[in-house]
CSV table of C-alpha atoms in Angstrom, one decimal:
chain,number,residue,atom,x,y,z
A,17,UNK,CA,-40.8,10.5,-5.6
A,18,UNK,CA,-42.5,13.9,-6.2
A,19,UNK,CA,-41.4,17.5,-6.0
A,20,UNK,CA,-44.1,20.5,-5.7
A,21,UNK,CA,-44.0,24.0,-5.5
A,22,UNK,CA,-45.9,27.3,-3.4
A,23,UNK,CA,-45.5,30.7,-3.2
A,24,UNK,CA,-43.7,32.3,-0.1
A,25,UNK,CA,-41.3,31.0,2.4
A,26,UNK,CA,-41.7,28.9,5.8
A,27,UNK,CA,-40.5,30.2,9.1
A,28,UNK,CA,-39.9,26.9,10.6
A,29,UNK,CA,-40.0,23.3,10.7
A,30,UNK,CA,-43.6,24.1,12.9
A,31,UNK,CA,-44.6,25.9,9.4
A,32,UNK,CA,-45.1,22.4,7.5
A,33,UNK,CA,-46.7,19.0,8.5
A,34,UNK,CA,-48.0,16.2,7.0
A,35,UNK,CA,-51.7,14.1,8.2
A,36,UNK,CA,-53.5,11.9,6.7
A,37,UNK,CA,-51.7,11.7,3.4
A,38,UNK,CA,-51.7,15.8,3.3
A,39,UNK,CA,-48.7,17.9,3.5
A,40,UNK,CA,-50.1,21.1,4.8
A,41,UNK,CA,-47.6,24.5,4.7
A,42,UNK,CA,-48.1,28.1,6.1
A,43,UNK,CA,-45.9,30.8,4.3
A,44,UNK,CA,-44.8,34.3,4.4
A,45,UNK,CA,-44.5,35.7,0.4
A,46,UNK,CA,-42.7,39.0,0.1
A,47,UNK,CA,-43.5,40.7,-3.4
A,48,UNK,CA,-40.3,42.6,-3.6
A,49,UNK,CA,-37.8,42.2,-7.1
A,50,UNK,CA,-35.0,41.1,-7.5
A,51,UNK,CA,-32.6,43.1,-10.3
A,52,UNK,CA,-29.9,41.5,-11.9
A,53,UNK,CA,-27.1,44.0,-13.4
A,54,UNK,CA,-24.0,43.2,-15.6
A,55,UNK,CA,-22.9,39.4,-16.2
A,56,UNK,CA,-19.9,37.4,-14.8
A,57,UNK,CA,-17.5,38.6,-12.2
A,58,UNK,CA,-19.5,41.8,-13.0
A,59,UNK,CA,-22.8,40.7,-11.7
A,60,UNK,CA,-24.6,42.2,-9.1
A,61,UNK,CA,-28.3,42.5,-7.9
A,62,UNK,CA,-30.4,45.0,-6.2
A,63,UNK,CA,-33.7,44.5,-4.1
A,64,UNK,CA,-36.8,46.4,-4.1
A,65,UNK,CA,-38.8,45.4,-0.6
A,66,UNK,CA,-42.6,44.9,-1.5
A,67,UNK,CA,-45.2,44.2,0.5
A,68,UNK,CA,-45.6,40.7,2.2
A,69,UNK,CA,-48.9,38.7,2.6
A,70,UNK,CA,-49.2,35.1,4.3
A,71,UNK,CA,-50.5,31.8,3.0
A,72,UNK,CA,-51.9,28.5,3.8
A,73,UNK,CA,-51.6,25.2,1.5
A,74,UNK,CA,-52.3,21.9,1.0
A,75,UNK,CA,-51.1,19.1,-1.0
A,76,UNK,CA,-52.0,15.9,-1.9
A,77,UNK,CA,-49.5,12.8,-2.3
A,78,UNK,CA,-47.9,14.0,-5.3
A,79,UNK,CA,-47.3,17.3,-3.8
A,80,UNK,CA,-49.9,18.6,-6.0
A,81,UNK,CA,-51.5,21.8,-4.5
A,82,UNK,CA,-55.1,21.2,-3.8
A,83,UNK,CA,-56.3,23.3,-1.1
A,84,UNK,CA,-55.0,27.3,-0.6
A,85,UNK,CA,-56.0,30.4,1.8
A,86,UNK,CA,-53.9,33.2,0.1
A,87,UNK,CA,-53.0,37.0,0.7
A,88,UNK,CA,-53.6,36.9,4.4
A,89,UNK,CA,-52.7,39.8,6.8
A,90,UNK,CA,-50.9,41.9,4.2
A,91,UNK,CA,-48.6,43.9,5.6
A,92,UNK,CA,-47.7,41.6,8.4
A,93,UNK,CA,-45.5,38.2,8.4
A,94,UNK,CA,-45.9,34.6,10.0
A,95,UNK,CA,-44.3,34.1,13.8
A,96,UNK,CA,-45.5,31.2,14.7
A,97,UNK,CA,-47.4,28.0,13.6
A,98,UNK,CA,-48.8,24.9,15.2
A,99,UNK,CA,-50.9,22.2,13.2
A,100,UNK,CA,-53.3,20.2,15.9
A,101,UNK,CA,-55.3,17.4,13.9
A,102,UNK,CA,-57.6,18.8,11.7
A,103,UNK,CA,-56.8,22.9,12.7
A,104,UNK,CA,-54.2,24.9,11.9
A,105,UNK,CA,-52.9,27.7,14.3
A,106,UNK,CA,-51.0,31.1,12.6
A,107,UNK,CA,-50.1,34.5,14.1
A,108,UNK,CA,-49.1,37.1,12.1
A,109,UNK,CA,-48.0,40.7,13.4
A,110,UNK,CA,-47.4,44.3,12.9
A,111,UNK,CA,-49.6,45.9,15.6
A,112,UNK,CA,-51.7,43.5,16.5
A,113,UNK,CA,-51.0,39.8,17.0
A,114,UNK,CA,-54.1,37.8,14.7
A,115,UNK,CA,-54.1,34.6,16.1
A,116,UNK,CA,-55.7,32.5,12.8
A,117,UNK,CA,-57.7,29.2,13.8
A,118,UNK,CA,-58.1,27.1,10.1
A,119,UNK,CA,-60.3,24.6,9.8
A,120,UNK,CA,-58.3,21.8,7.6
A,121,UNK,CA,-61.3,18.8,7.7
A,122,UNK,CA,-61.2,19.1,3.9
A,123,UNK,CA,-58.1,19.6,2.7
A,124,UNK,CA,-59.5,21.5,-0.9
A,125,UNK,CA,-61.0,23.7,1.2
A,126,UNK,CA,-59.2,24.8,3.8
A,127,UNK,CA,-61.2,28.3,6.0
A,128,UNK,CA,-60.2,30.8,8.3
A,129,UNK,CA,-62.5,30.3,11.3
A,130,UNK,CA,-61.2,33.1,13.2
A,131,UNK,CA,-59.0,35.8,13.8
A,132,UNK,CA,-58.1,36.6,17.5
A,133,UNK,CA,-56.5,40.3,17.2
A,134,UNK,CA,-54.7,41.3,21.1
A,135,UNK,CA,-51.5,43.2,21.7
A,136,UNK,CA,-48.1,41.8,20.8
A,137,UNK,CA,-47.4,38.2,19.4
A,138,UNK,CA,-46.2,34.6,20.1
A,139,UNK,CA,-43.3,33.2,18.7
A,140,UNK,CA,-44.2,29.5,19.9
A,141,UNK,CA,-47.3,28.1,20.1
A,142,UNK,CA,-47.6,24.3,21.9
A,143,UNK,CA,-50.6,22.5,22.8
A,144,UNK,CA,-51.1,22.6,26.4
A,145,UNK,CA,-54.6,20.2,26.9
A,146,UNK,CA,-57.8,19.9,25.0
A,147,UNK,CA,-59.2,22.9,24.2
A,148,UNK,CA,-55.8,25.1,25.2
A,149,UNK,CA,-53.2,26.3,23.7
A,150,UNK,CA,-50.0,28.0,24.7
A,151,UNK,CA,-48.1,30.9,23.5
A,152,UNK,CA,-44.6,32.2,24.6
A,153,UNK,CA,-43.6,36.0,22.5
A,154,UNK,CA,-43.8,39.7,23.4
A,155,UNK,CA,-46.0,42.3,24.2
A,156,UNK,CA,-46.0,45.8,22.3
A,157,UNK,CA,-48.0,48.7,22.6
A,158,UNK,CA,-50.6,50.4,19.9
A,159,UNK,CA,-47.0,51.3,17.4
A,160,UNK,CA,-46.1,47.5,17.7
A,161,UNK,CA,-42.9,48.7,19.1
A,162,UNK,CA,-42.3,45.0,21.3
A,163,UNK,CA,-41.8,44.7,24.9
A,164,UNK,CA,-41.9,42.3,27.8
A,165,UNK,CA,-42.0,38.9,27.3
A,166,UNK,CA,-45.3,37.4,27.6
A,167,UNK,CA,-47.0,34.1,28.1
A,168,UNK,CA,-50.2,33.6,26.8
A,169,UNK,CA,-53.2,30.6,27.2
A,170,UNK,CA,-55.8,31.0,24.5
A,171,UNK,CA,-58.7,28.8,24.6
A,172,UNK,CA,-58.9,27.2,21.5
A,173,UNK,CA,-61.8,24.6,22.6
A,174,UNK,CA,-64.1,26.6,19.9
A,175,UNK,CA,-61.8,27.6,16.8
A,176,UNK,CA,-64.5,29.8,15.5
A,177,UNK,CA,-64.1,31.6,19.2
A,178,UNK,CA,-60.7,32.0,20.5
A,179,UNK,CA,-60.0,33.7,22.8
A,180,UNK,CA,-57.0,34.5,25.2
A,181,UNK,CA,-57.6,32.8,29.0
A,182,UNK,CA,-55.1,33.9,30.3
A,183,UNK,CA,-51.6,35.8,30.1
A,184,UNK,CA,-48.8,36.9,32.1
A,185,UNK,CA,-46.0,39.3,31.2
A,186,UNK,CA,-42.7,38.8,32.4
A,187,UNK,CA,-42.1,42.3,33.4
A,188,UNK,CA,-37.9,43.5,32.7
A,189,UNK,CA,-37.5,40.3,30.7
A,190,UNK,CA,-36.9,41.4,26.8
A,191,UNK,CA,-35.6,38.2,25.8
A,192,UNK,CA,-35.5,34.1,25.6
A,193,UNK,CA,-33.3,31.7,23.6
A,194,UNK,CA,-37.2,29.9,23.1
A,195,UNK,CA,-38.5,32.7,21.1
A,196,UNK,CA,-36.2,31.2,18.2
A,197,UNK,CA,-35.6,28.2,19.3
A,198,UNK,CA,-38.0,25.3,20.6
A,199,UNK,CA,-35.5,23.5,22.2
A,200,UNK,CA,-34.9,26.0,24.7
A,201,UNK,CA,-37.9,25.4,26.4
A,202,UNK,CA,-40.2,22.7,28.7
A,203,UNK,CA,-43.8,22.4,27.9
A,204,UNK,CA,-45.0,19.5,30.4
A,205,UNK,CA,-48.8,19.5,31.0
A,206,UNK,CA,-48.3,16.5,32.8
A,207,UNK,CA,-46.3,18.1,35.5
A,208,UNK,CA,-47.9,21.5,35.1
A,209,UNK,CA,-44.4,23.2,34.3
A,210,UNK,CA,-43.8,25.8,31.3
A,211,UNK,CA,-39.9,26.1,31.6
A,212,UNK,CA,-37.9,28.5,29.7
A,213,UNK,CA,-34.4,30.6,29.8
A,214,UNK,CA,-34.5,34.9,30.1
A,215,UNK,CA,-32.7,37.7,30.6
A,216,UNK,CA,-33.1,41.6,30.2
A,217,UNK,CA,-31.7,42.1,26.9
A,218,UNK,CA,-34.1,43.9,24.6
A,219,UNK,CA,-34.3,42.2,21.2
């Protein structure tokens, strides 16, 4: 019914969402070349690793682009994304994990409200309750070398101020099956349980 095209590549099915008629997409782009040498069974290509940056879009119906944030955090690479209604949440790392709040109300112009910066980064991010969300990744220290695992609540009640509320690190743990994938783990406000697999091994 309609194809359309952006710049960069998703991490995940989290990366891309559709509401209210607007298929909104956050992407790492990577502006390393590609070199294509010889032809037929002779062929072979070589890559030059650029620099990467990280962008937000929107499109309308006809996947037509209509709304974009581009070259965000250069340098750094998408981990995680969550849309919630009308905001989008994105943390990009290389030191520092920014957690982006975007405000999405109109869709052509789509704004960074703010950009948390605090040690390490989360890999998922879940909505927890109004005005809270949760983050499960890693702790690192000033290098970004990572470490521990960590849990993370960040108040996101003000998306021009977030902040983190609270955070626990998982000291000896290195690794969960939930950093990758979101099947892995239990997010039940309900019940009050955050439930996830871990061991020792360092990533």
């Amino acid at each position: 019914a309609a194809t359309g095209k952006v710049k960069g590549r998703p991490l995940n099915q989290f990366s891309m969402d559709e509401y209210d008629g607007v298929f909104r997409i956050v992407t790492t782009v990577n502006t390393g070349m590609e070199t294509v040498y010889g032809s037929g069974k002779n062929t072979y290509v070589t890559y030059t690793p650029g620099e990467t940056a990280n962008s937000l879009y929107t499109l309308n119906q006809e996947m037509e682009v209509i709304g974009k944030i581009e070259d965000v955090a250069r340098g750094e690479r998408v981990y995680s994304v969550r849309f919630i209604g009308d905001i989008g949440y994105f943390v990009t790392f290389r030191q520092t994990d920014p957690l982006f709040a975007v405000d999405l109300k109109d869709p052509a112009r789509p704004r960074i409200l703010s950009a948390l910066k605090i040690p390490g980064f989360s890999q998922y991010l879940h909505p927890w309750s109004d005005g809270l969300l949760f983050g499960l990744g890693h702790d690192a220290d000033d290098t970004g070398r990572a470490g521990y695992l960590k849990l993370s609540m960040f108040d996101v009640s003000n998306p021009e101020d977030v902040t983190e509320k609270h955070k626990t690190i998982l000291d000896g743990y290195y690794y969960s099956e939930a950093s990758y994938n979101h099947r892995a783990i239990i997010v039940s406000p309900e019940r009050g349980i955050i439930a996830f697999p871990s061991d020792n091994r360092y990533i």
